[in-house]
Amino acid sequence: MADSEGFVLQPTAAKASFQNGMVERPNRTLARIMACLLTNAGLGPEYWSWALIHAVYLKNRLPHKATGETPYYSWSGKKPSAKHLRIFGCPVIVKLP
């Protein structure tokens, strides 16, 4: 399937992430954002999945260095808004109807 779509598969050695730098760099960037979010909020590692979702959401709304556009704009054609964003880990009140 990958061949028909124009992808070239290149195997790497197990436990050798340095051989896969193009993928590891974005993963490392997200890991750093996650660590900052968790530390700033005073939350433990059990919230890493929520921090990852938040980190990806933020990253998709920041301008990309190569294009100058946000991935959100490239995908949807709409300018992203930050009006709805809240601080990660802040206390909230849920009102039930």
PDB file of N, CA and C in Angstrom:
ATOM      1  N   MET A   1       0.826  -1.188   0.000  1.00  0.00           N
ATOM      2  CA  MET A   1       0.000   0.000   0.000  1.00  0.00           C
ATOM      3  C   MET A   1       0.872   1.255   0.000  1.00  0.00           C
ATOM      4  N   ALA A   2       1.932   1.266   0.794  1.00  0.00           N
ATOM      5  CA  ALA A   2       2.796   2.436   0.860  1.00  0.00           C
ATOM      6  C   ALA A   2       3.457   2.702  -0.489  1.00  0.00           C
ATOM      7  N   ASP A   3       3.839   1.648  -1.196  1.00  0.00           N
ATOM      8  CA  ASP A   3       4.477   1.815  -2.496  1.00  0.00           C
ATOM      9  C   ASP A   3       3.543   2.492  -3.493  1.00  0.00           C
ATOM     10  N   SER A   4       2.272   2.121  -3.477  1.00  0.00           N
ATOM     11  CA  SER A   4       1.321   2.691  -4.424  1.00  0.00           C
ATOM     12  C   SER A   4       1.033   4.166  -4.143  1.00  0.00           C
ATOM     13  N   GLU A   5       1.276   4.613  -2.914  1.00  0.00           N
ATOM     14  CA  GLU A   5       1.058   6.009  -2.543  1.00  0.00           C
ATOM     15  C   GLU A   5       2.317   6.855  -2.677  1.00  0.00           C
ATOM     16  N   GLY A   6       3.436   6.245  -3.083  1.00  0.00           N
ATOM     17  CA  GLY A   6       4.671   6.992  -3.289  1.00  0.00           C
ATOM     18  C   GLY A   6       5.599   7.042  -2.090  1.00  0.00           C
ATOM     19  N   PHE A   7       5.313   6.269  -1.048  1.00  0.00           N
ATOM     20  CA  PHE A   7       6.173   6.230   0.132  1.00  0.00           C
ATOM     21  C   PHE A   7       7.256   5.180  -0.055  1.00  0.00           C
ATOM     22  N   VAL A   8       8.424   5.451   0.483  1.00  0.00           N
ATOM     23  CA  VAL A   8       9.517   4.488   0.458  1.00  0.00           C
ATOM     24  C   VAL A   8       9.784   4.067   1.897  1.00  0.00           C
ATOM     25  N   LEU A   9       9.621   2.792   2.193  1.00  0.00           N
ATOM     26  CA  LEU A   9       9.855   2.289   3.540  1.00  0.00           C
ATOM     27  C   LEU A   9      11.334   2.044   3.747  1.00  0.00           C
ATOM     28  N   GLN A  10      11.863   2.585   4.845  1.00  0.00           N
ATOM     29  CA  GLN A  10      13.261   2.391   5.187  1.00  0.00           C
ATOM     30  C   GLN A  10      13.324   1.875   6.617  1.00  0.00           C
ATOM     31  N   PRO A  11      13.657   0.606   6.803  1.00  0.00           N
ATOM     32  CA  PRO A  11      13.697   0.050   8.161  1.00  0.00           C
ATOM     33  C   PRO A  11      14.839   0.646   8.982  1.00  0.00           C
ATOM     34  N   THR A  12      14.620   0.717  10.279  1.00  0.00           N
ATOM     35  CA  THR A  12      15.659   1.171  11.206  1.00  0.00           C
ATOM     36  C   THR A  12      15.868   0.096  12.264  1.00  0.00           C
ATOM     37  N   ALA A  13      16.990   0.170  12.926  1.00  0.00           N
ATOM     38  CA  ALA A  13      17.305  -0.800  13.975  1.00  0.00           C
ATOM     39  C   ALA A  13      16.428  -0.540  15.197  1.00  0.00           C
ATOM     40  N   ALA A  14      16.117  -1.601  15.918  1.00  0.00           N
ATOM     41  CA  ALA A  14      15.337  -1.467  17.141  1.00  0.00           C
ATOM     42  C   ALA A  14      16.111  -0.654  18.174  1.00  0.00           C
ATOM     43  N   LYS A  15      15.405   0.147  18.948  1.00  0.00           N
ATOM     44  CA  LYS A  15      15.985   0.980  20.014  1.00  0.00           C
ATOM     45  C   LYS A  15      16.992   1.993  19.468  1.00  0.00           C
ATOM     46  N   ALA A  16      16.836   2.417  18.210  1.00  0.00           N
ATOM     47  CA  ALA A  16      17.762   3.373  17.603  1.00  0.00           C
ATOM     48  C   ALA A  16      16.978   4.560  17.053  1.00  0.00           C
ATOM     49  N   SER A  17      16.390   5.343  17.952  1.00  0.00           N
ATOM     50  CA  SER A  17      15.561   6.457  17.525  1.00  0.00           C
ATOM     51  C   SER A  17      16.368   7.512  16.762  1.00  0.00           C
ATOM     52  N   PHE A  18      17.689   7.553  16.975  1.00  0.00           N
ATOM     53  CA  PHE A  18      18.518   8.531  16.279  1.00  0.00           C
ATOM     54  C   PHE A  18      18.526   8.294  14.772  1.00  0.00           C
ATOM     55  N   GLN A  19      18.154   7.101  14.327  1.00  0.00           N
ATOM     56  CA  GLN A  19      18.094   6.812  12.900  1.00  0.00           C
ATOM     57  C   GLN A  19      16.815   7.347  12.264  1.00  0.00           C
ATOM     58  N   ASN A  20      15.901   7.821  13.070  1.00  0.00           N
ATOM     59  CA  ASN A  20      14.615   8.265  12.586  1.00  0.00           C
ATOM     60  C   ASN A  20      14.364   9.710  13.017  1.00  0.00           C
ATOM     61  N   GLY A  21      15.329  10.579  12.736  1.00  0.00           N
ATOM     62  CA  GLY A  21      15.301  11.948  13.219  1.00  0.00           C
ATOM     63  C   GLY A  21      14.128  12.780  12.755  1.00  0.00           C
ATOM     64  N   MET A  22      13.646  12.544  11.525  1.00  0.00           N
ATOM     65  CA  MET A  22      12.534  13.354  11.007  1.00  0.00           C
ATOM     66  C   MET A  22      11.264  13.164  11.823  1.00  0.00           C
ATOM     67  N   VAL A  23      11.078  12.002  12.390  1.00  0.00           N
ATOM     68  CA  VAL A  23       9.890  11.746  13.201  1.00  0.00           C
ATOM     69  C   VAL A  23      10.165  12.063  14.668  1.00  0.00           C
ATOM     70  N   GLU A  24      11.366  11.810  15.109  1.00  0.00           N
ATOM     71  CA  GLU A  24      11.687  12.001  16.522  1.00  0.00           C
ATOM     72  C   GLU A  24      11.689  13.473  16.932  1.00  0.00           C
ATOM     73  N   ARG A  25      12.036  14.383  16.048  1.00  0.00           N
ATOM     74  CA  ARG A  25      12.072  15.804  16.400  1.00  0.00           C
ATOM     75  C   ARG A  25      10.692  16.330  16.796  1.00  0.00           C
ATOM     76  N   PRO A  26       9.639  16.103  15.989  1.00  0.00           N
ATOM     77  CA  PRO A  26       8.305  16.554  16.434  1.00  0.00           C
ATOM     78  C   PRO A  26       7.848  15.870  17.717  1.00  0.00           C
ATOM     79  N   ASN A  27       8.208  14.597  17.884  1.00  0.00           N
ATOM     80  CA  ASN A  27       7.847  13.900  19.127  1.00  0.00           C
ATOM     81  C   ASN A  27       8.527  14.547  20.323  1.00  0.00           C
ATOM     82  N   ARG A  28       9.797  14.911  20.163  1.00  0.00           N
ATOM     83  CA  ARG A  28      10.549  15.555  21.241  1.00  0.00           C
ATOM     84  C   ARG A  28       9.948  16.929  21.554  1.00  0.00           C
ATOM     85  N   THR A  29       9.544  17.663  20.513  1.00  0.00           N
ATOM     86  CA  THR A  29       8.932  18.971  20.724  1.00  0.00           C
ATOM     87  C   THR A  29       7.642  18.837  21.521  1.00  0.00           C
ATOM     88  N   LEU A  30       6.805  17.863  21.151  1.00  0.00           N
ATOM     89  CA  LEU A  30       5.563  17.648  21.893  1.00  0.00           C
ATOM     90  C   LEU A  30       5.834  17.207  23.328  1.00  0.00           C
ATOM     91  N   ALA A  31       6.859  16.383  23.525  1.00  0.00           N
ATOM     92  CA  ALA A  31       7.211  15.943  24.878  1.00  0.00           C
ATOM     93  C   ALA A  31       7.636  17.135  25.739  1.00  0.00           C
ATOM     94  N   ARG A  32       8.351  18.070  25.154  1.00  0.00           N
ATOM     95  CA  ARG A  32       8.768  19.260  25.915  1.00  0.00           C
ATOM     96  C   ARG A  32       7.580  20.146  26.256  1.00  0.00           C
ATOM     97  N   ILE A  33       6.670  20.311  25.300  1.00  0.00           N
ATOM     98  CA  ILE A  33       5.463  21.102  25.571  1.00  0.00           C
ATOM     99  C   ILE A  33       4.653  20.440  26.684  1.00  0.00           C
ATOM    100  N   MET A  34       4.511  19.113  26.607  1.00  0.00           N
ATOM    101  CA  MET A  34       3.771  18.372  27.633  1.00  0.00           C
ATOM    102  C   MET A  34       4.402  18.558  29.007  1.00  0.00           C
ATOM    103  N   ALA A  35       5.725  18.457  29.075  1.00  0.00           N
ATOM    104  CA  ALA A  35       6.417  18.612  30.351  1.00  0.00           C
ATOM    105  C   ALA A  35       6.184  20.003  30.931  1.00  0.00           C
ATOM    106  N   CYS A  36       6.226  21.017  30.071  1.00  0.00           N
ATOM    107  CA  CYS A  36       5.974  22.387  30.535  1.00  0.00           C
ATOM    108  C   CYS A  36       4.542  22.553  31.036  1.00  0.00           C
ATOM    109  N   LEU A  37       3.584  21.988  30.299  1.00  0.00           N
ATOM    110  CA  LEU A  37       2.184  22.092  30.712  1.00  0.00           C
ATOM    111  C   LEU A  37       1.960  21.426  32.064  1.00  0.00           C
ATOM    112  N   LEU A  38       2.488  20.228  32.232  1.00  0.00           N
ATOM    113  CA  LEU A  38       2.295  19.491  33.483  1.00  0.00           C
ATOM    114  C   LEU A  38       2.989  20.178  34.651  1.00  0.00           C
ATOM    115  N   THR A  39       4.196  20.664  34.426  1.00  0.00           N
ATOM    116  CA  THR A  39       4.949  21.339  35.493  1.00  0.00           C
ATOM    117  C   THR A  39       4.258  22.628  35.902  1.00  0.00           C
ATOM    118  N   ASN A  40       3.862  23.419  34.914  1.00  0.00           N
ATOM    119  CA  ASN A  40       3.210  24.696  35.192  1.00  0.00           C
ATOM    120  C   ASN A  40       1.888  24.506  35.935  1.00  0.00           C
ATOM    121  N   ALA A  41       1.163  23.437  35.614  1.00  0.00           N
ATOM    122  CA  ALA A  41      -0.123  23.179  36.252  1.00  0.00           C
ATOM    123  C   ALA A  41       0.028  22.461  37.589  1.00  0.00           C
ATOM    124  N   GLY A  42       1.233  21.970  37.889  1.00  0.00           N
ATOM    125  CA  GLY A  42       1.445  21.234  39.132  1.00  0.00           C
ATOM    126  C   GLY A  42       0.783  19.866  39.116  1.00  0.00           C
ATOM    127  N   LEU A  43       0.651  19.292  37.926  1.00  0.00           N
ATOM    128  CA  LEU A  43       0.003  17.987  37.780  1.00  0.00           C
ATOM    129  C   LEU A  43       1.038  16.889  37.604  1.00  0.00           C
ATOM    130  N   GLY A  44       0.668  15.685  37.983  1.00  0.00           N
ATOM    131  CA  GLY A  44       1.563  14.549  37.884  1.00  0.00           C
ATOM    132  C   GLY A  44       1.511  13.891  36.510  1.00  0.00           C
ATOM    133  N   PRO A  45       2.352  12.872  36.319  1.00  0.00           N
ATOM    134  CA  PRO A  45       2.437  12.199  35.022  1.00  0.00           C
ATOM    135  C   PRO A  45       1.174  11.440  34.626  1.00  0.00           C
ATOM    136  N   GLU A  46       0.256  11.234  35.555  1.00  0.00           N
ATOM    137  CA  GLU A  46      -0.987  10.530  35.205  1.00  0.00           C
ATOM    138  C   GLU A  46      -1.861  11.363  34.261  1.00  0.00           C
ATOM    139  N   TYR A  47      -1.541  12.635  34.095  1.00  0.00           N
ATOM    140  CA  TYR A  47      -2.290  13.506  33.193  1.00  0.00           C
ATOM    141  C   TYR A  47      -1.578  13.710  31.860  1.00  0.00           C
ATOM    142  N   TRP A  48      -0.600  12.862  31.538  1.00  0.00           N
ATOM    143  CA  TRP A  48       0.185  13.049  30.319  1.00  0.00           C
ATOM    144  C   TRP A  48      -0.681  12.979  29.063  1.00  0.00           C
ATOM    145  N   SER A  49      -1.711  12.126  29.049  1.00  0.00           N
ATOM    146  CA  SER A  49      -2.526  12.004  27.837  1.00  0.00           C
ATOM    147  C   SER A  49      -3.297  13.293  27.563  1.00  0.00           C
ATOM    148  N   TRP A  50      -3.804  13.942  28.615  1.00  0.00           N
ATOM    149  CA  TRP A  50      -4.507  15.207  28.442  1.00  0.00           C
ATOM    150  C   TRP A  50      -3.536  16.306  28.028  1.00  0.00           C
ATOM    151  N   ALA A  51      -2.339  16.266  28.578  1.00  0.00           N
ATOM    152  CA  ALA A  51      -1.319  17.249  28.203  1.00  0.00           C
ATOM    153  C   ALA A  51      -0.916  17.073  26.737  1.00  0.00           C
ATOM    154  N   LEU A  52      -0.839  15.834  26.273  1.00  0.00           N
ATOM    155  CA  LEU A  52      -0.491  15.581  24.870  1.00  0.00           C
ATOM    156  C   LEU A  52      -1.579  16.128  23.941  1.00  0.00           C
ATOM    157  N   ILE A  53      -2.830  15.881  24.261  1.00  0.00           N
ATOM    158  CA  ILE A  53      -3.932  16.401  23.443  1.00  0.00           C
ATOM    159  C   ILE A  53      -3.870  17.926  23.385  1.00  0.00           C
ATOM    160  N   HIS A  54      -3.625  18.550  24.521  1.00  0.00           N
ATOM    161  CA  HIS A  54      -3.537  20.013  24.591  1.00  0.00           C
ATOM    162  C   HIS A  54      -2.325  20.516  23.808  1.00  0.00           C
ATOM    163  N   ALA A  55      -1.189  19.825  23.919  1.00  0.00           N
ATOM    164  CA  ALA A  55       0.028  20.227  23.218  1.00  0.00           C
ATOM    165  C   ALA A  55      -0.162  20.166  21.703  1.00  0.00           C
ATOM    166  N   VAL A  56      -0.772  19.108  21.211  1.00  0.00           N
ATOM    167  CA  VAL A  56      -1.024  18.977  19.771  1.00  0.00           C
ATOM    168  C   VAL A  56      -1.988  20.062  19.311  1.00  0.00           C
ATOM    169  N   TYR A  57      -3.010  20.323  20.106  1.00  0.00           N
ATOM    170  CA  TYR A  57      -3.984  21.366  19.775  1.00  0.00           C
ATOM    171  C   TYR A  57      -3.283  22.714  19.638  1.00  0.00           C
ATOM    172  N   LEU A  58      -2.418  23.040  20.613  1.00  0.00           N
ATOM    173  CA  LEU A  58      -1.691  24.309  20.561  1.00  0.00           C
ATOM    174  C   LEU A  58      -0.730  24.360  19.382  1.00  0.00           C
ATOM    175  N   LYS A  59      -0.001  23.272  19.165  1.00  0.00           N
ATOM    176  CA  LYS A  59       0.995  23.223  18.083  1.00  0.00           C
ATOM    177  C   LYS A  59       0.339  23.431  16.721  1.00  0.00           C
ATOM    178  N   ASN A  60      -0.871  22.911  16.546  1.00  0.00           N
ATOM    179  CA  ASN A  60      -1.570  23.072  15.276  1.00  0.00           C
ATOM    180  C   ASN A  60      -2.086  24.484  15.056  1.00  0.00           C
ATOM    181  N   ARG A  61      -2.046  25.300  16.079  1.00  0.00           N
ATOM    182  CA  ARG A  61      -2.510  26.680  15.955  1.00  0.00           C
ATOM    183  C   ARG A  61      -1.380  27.689  16.016  1.00  0.00           C
ATOM    184  N   LEU A  62      -0.142  27.217  15.994  1.00  0.00           N
ATOM    185  CA  LEU A  62       1.031  28.086  15.957  1.00  0.00           C
ATOM    186  C   LEU A  62       1.611  28.091  14.544  1.00  0.00           C
ATOM    187  N   PRO A  63       2.143  29.225  14.080  1.00  0.00           N
ATOM    188  CA  PRO A  63       2.701  29.282  12.726  1.00  0.00           C
ATOM    189  C   PRO A  63       3.869  28.313  12.548  1.00  0.00           C
ATOM    190  N   HIS A  64       3.904  27.682  11.392  1.00  0.00           N
ATOM    191  CA  HIS A  64       4.992  26.768  11.046  1.00  0.00           C
ATOM    192  C   HIS A  64       6.145  27.590  10.485  1.00  0.00           C
ATOM    193  N   LYS A  65       7.356  27.238  10.858  1.00  0.00           N
ATOM    194  CA  LYS A  65       8.537  28.008  10.464  1.00  0.00           C
ATOM    195  C   LYS A  65       8.717  28.056   8.940  1.00  0.00           C
ATOM    196  N   ALA A  66       8.472  26.949   8.257  1.00  0.00           N
ATOM    197  CA  ALA A  66       8.728  26.879   6.818  1.00  0.00           C
ATOM    198  C   ALA A  66       7.672  27.624   5.995  1.00  0.00           C
ATOM    199  N   THR A  67       6.418  27.530   6.396  1.00  0.00           N
ATOM    200  CA  THR A  67       5.338  28.107   5.589  1.00  0.00           C
ATOM    201  C   THR A  67       4.850  29.452   6.109  1.00  0.00           C
ATOM    202  N   GLY A  68       5.044  29.705   7.395  1.00  0.00           N
ATOM    203  CA  GLY A  68       4.524  30.926   8.001  1.00  0.00           C
ATOM    204  C   GLY A  68       3.043  30.858   8.302  1.00  0.00           C
ATOM    205  N   GLU A  69       2.410  29.738   7.963  1.00  0.00           N
ATOM    206  CA  GLU A  69       0.997  29.538   8.237  1.00  0.00           C
ATOM    207  C   GLU A  69       0.823  28.494   9.325  1.00  0.00           C
ATOM    208  N   THR A  70      -0.332  28.503   9.958  1.00  0.00           N
ATOM    209  CA  THR A  70      -0.610  27.482  10.950  1.00  0.00           C
ATOM    210  C   THR A  70      -1.096  26.215  10.253  1.00  0.00           C
ATOM    211  N   PRO A  71      -0.795  25.032  10.813  1.00  0.00           N
ATOM    212  CA  PRO A  71      -1.348  23.803  10.239  1.00  0.00           C
ATOM    213  C   PRO A  71      -2.875  23.831  10.200  1.00  0.00           C
ATOM    214  N   TYR A  72      -3.498  24.455  11.181  1.00  0.00           N
ATOM    215  CA  TYR A  72      -4.959  24.564  11.209  1.00  0.00           C
ATOM    216  C   TYR A  72      -5.464  25.316   9.975  1.00  0.00           C
ATOM    217  N   TYR A  73      -4.803  26.418   9.639  1.00  0.00           N
ATOM    218  CA  TYR A  73      -5.202  27.204   8.464  1.00  0.00           C
ATOM    219  C   TYR A  73      -4.957  26.424   7.176  1.00  0.00           C
ATOM    220  N   SER A  74      -3.827  25.723   7.098  1.00  0.00           N
ATOM    221  CA  SER A  74      -3.517  24.938   5.906  1.00  0.00           C
ATOM    222  C   SER A  74      -4.552  23.844   5.691  1.00  0.00           C
ATOM    223  N   TRP A  75      -5.061  23.284   6.762  1.00  0.00           N
ATOM    224  CA  TRP A  75      -6.028  22.183   6.676  1.00  0.00           C
ATOM    225  C   TRP A  75      -7.441  22.690   6.399  1.00  0.00           C
ATOM    226  N   SER A  76      -7.861  23.727   7.143  1.00  0.00           N
ATOM    227  CA  SER A  76      -9.267  24.150   7.077  1.00  0.00           C
ATOM    228  C   SER A  76      -9.504  25.391   6.235  1.00  0.00           C
ATOM    229  N   GLY A  77      -8.459  26.193   6.020  1.00  0.00           N
ATOM    230  CA  GLY A  77      -8.639  27.450   5.306  1.00  0.00           C
ATOM    231  C   GLY A  77      -9.193  28.558   6.180  1.00  0.00           C
ATOM    232  N   LYS A  78      -9.317  28.300   7.494  1.00  0.00           N
ATOM    233  CA  LYS A  78      -9.827  29.282   8.445  1.00  0.00           C
ATOM    234  C   LYS A  78      -8.719  29.719   9.384  1.00  0.00           C
ATOM    235  N   LYS A  79      -8.728  30.994   9.736  1.00  0.00           N
ATOM    236  CA  LYS A  79      -7.763  31.512  10.691  1.00  0.00           C
ATOM    237  C   LYS A  79      -8.125  31.022  12.087  1.00  0.00           C
ATOM    238  N   PRO A  80      -7.167  30.430  12.822  1.00  0.00           N
ATOM    239  CA  PRO A  80      -7.494  29.928  14.160  1.00  0.00           C
ATOM    240  C   PRO A  80      -7.719  31.062  15.162  1.00  0.00           C
ATOM    241  N   SER A  81      -8.576  30.797  16.113  1.00  0.00           N
ATOM    242  CA  SER A  81      -8.870  31.753  17.175  1.00  0.00           C
ATOM    243  C   SER A  81      -8.332  31.202  18.493  1.00  0.00           C
ATOM    244  N   ALA A  82      -7.899  32.096  19.364  1.00  0.00           N
ATOM    245  CA  ALA A  82      -7.412  31.686  20.680  1.00  0.00           C
ATOM    246  C   ALA A  82      -8.331  32.183  21.795  1.00  0.00           C
ATOM    247  N   LYS A  83      -9.482  32.709  21.433  1.00  0.00           N
ATOM    248  CA  LYS A  83     -10.402  33.272  22.429  1.00  0.00           C
ATOM    249  C   LYS A  83     -10.926  32.232  23.403  1.00  0.00           C
ATOM    250  N   HIS A  84     -11.059  30.998  22.960  1.00  0.00           N
ATOM    251  CA  HIS A  84     -11.649  29.950  23.790  1.00  0.00           C
ATOM    252  C   HIS A  84     -10.632  29.206  24.656  1.00  0.00           C
ATOM    253  N   LEU A  85      -9.345  29.490  24.476  1.00  0.00           N
ATOM    254  CA  LEU A  85      -8.315  28.758  25.219  1.00  0.00           C
ATOM    255  C   LEU A  85      -8.296  29.148  26.694  1.00  0.00           C
ATOM    256  N   ARG A  86      -8.031  28.163  27.530  1.00  0.00           N
ATOM    257  CA  ARG A  86      -7.877  28.369  28.968  1.00  0.00           C
ATOM    258  C   ARG A  86      -6.522  27.812  29.380  1.00  0.00           C
ATOM    259  N   ILE A  87      -6.063  28.196  30.545  1.00  0.00           N
ATOM    260  CA  ILE A  87      -4.794  27.694  31.057  1.00  0.00           C
ATOM    261  C   ILE A  87      -4.946  26.214  31.385  1.00  0.00           C
ATOM    262  N   PHE A  88      -3.996  25.411  30.900  1.00  0.00           N
ATOM    263  CA  PHE A  88      -4.044  23.968  31.136  1.00  0.00           C
ATOM    264  C   PHE A  88      -3.949  23.682  32.630  1.00  0.00           C
ATOM    265  N   GLY A  89      -4.868  22.905  33.146  1.00  0.00           N
ATOM    266  CA  GLY A  89      -4.853  22.516  34.551  1.00  0.00           C
ATOM    267  C   GLY A  89      -5.567  23.480  35.473  1.00  0.00           C
ATOM    268  N   CYS A  90      -6.191  24.533  34.924  1.00  0.00           N
ATOM    269  CA  CYS A  90      -6.868  25.496  35.794  1.00  0.00           C
ATOM    270  C   CYS A  90      -8.160  24.887  36.333  1.00  0.00           C
ATOM    271  N   PRO A  91      -8.583  25.295  37.521  1.00  0.00           N
ATOM    272  CA  PRO A  91      -9.836  24.789  38.088  1.00  0.00           C
ATOM    273  C   PRO A  91     -11.032  25.261  37.257  1.00  0.00           C
ATOM    274  N   VAL A  92     -12.020  24.406  37.163  1.00  0.00           N
ATOM    275  CA  VAL A  92     -13.226  24.763  36.422  1.00  0.00           C
ATOM    276  C   VAL A  92     -14.459  24.409  37.243  1.00  0.00           C
ATOM    277  N   ILE A  93     -15.560  25.005  36.878  1.00  0.00           N
ATOM    278  CA  ILE A  93     -16.838  24.691  37.500  1.00  0.00           C
ATOM    279  C   ILE A  93     -17.752  24.167  36.396  1.00  0.00           C
ATOM    280  N   VAL A  94     -18.320  23.005  36.621  1.00  0.00           N
ATOM    281  CA  VAL A  94     -19.220  22.407  35.647  1.00  0.00           C
ATOM    282  C   VAL A  94     -20.647  22.618  36.134  1.00  0.00           C
ATOM    283  N   LYS A  95     -21.455  23.239  35.294  1.00  0.00           N
ATOM    284  CA  LYS A  95     -22.852  23.462  35.629  1.00  0.00           C
ATOM    285  C   LYS A  95     -23.692  22.467  34.863  1.00  0.00           C
ATOM    286  N   LEU A  96     -24.451  21.666  35.593  1.00  0.00           N
ATOM    287  CA  LEU A  96     -25.330  20.697  34.975  1.00  0.00           C
ATOM    288  C   LEU A  96     -26.729  21.285  34.864  1.00  0.00           C
ATOM    289  N   PRO A  97     -27.434  21.004  33.769  1.00  0.00           N
ATOM    290  CA  PRO A  97     -28.782  21.562  33.608  1.00  0.00           C
ATOM    291  C   PRO A  97     -29.772  20.943  34.573  1.00  0.00           C
TER     292      PRO A  97
END
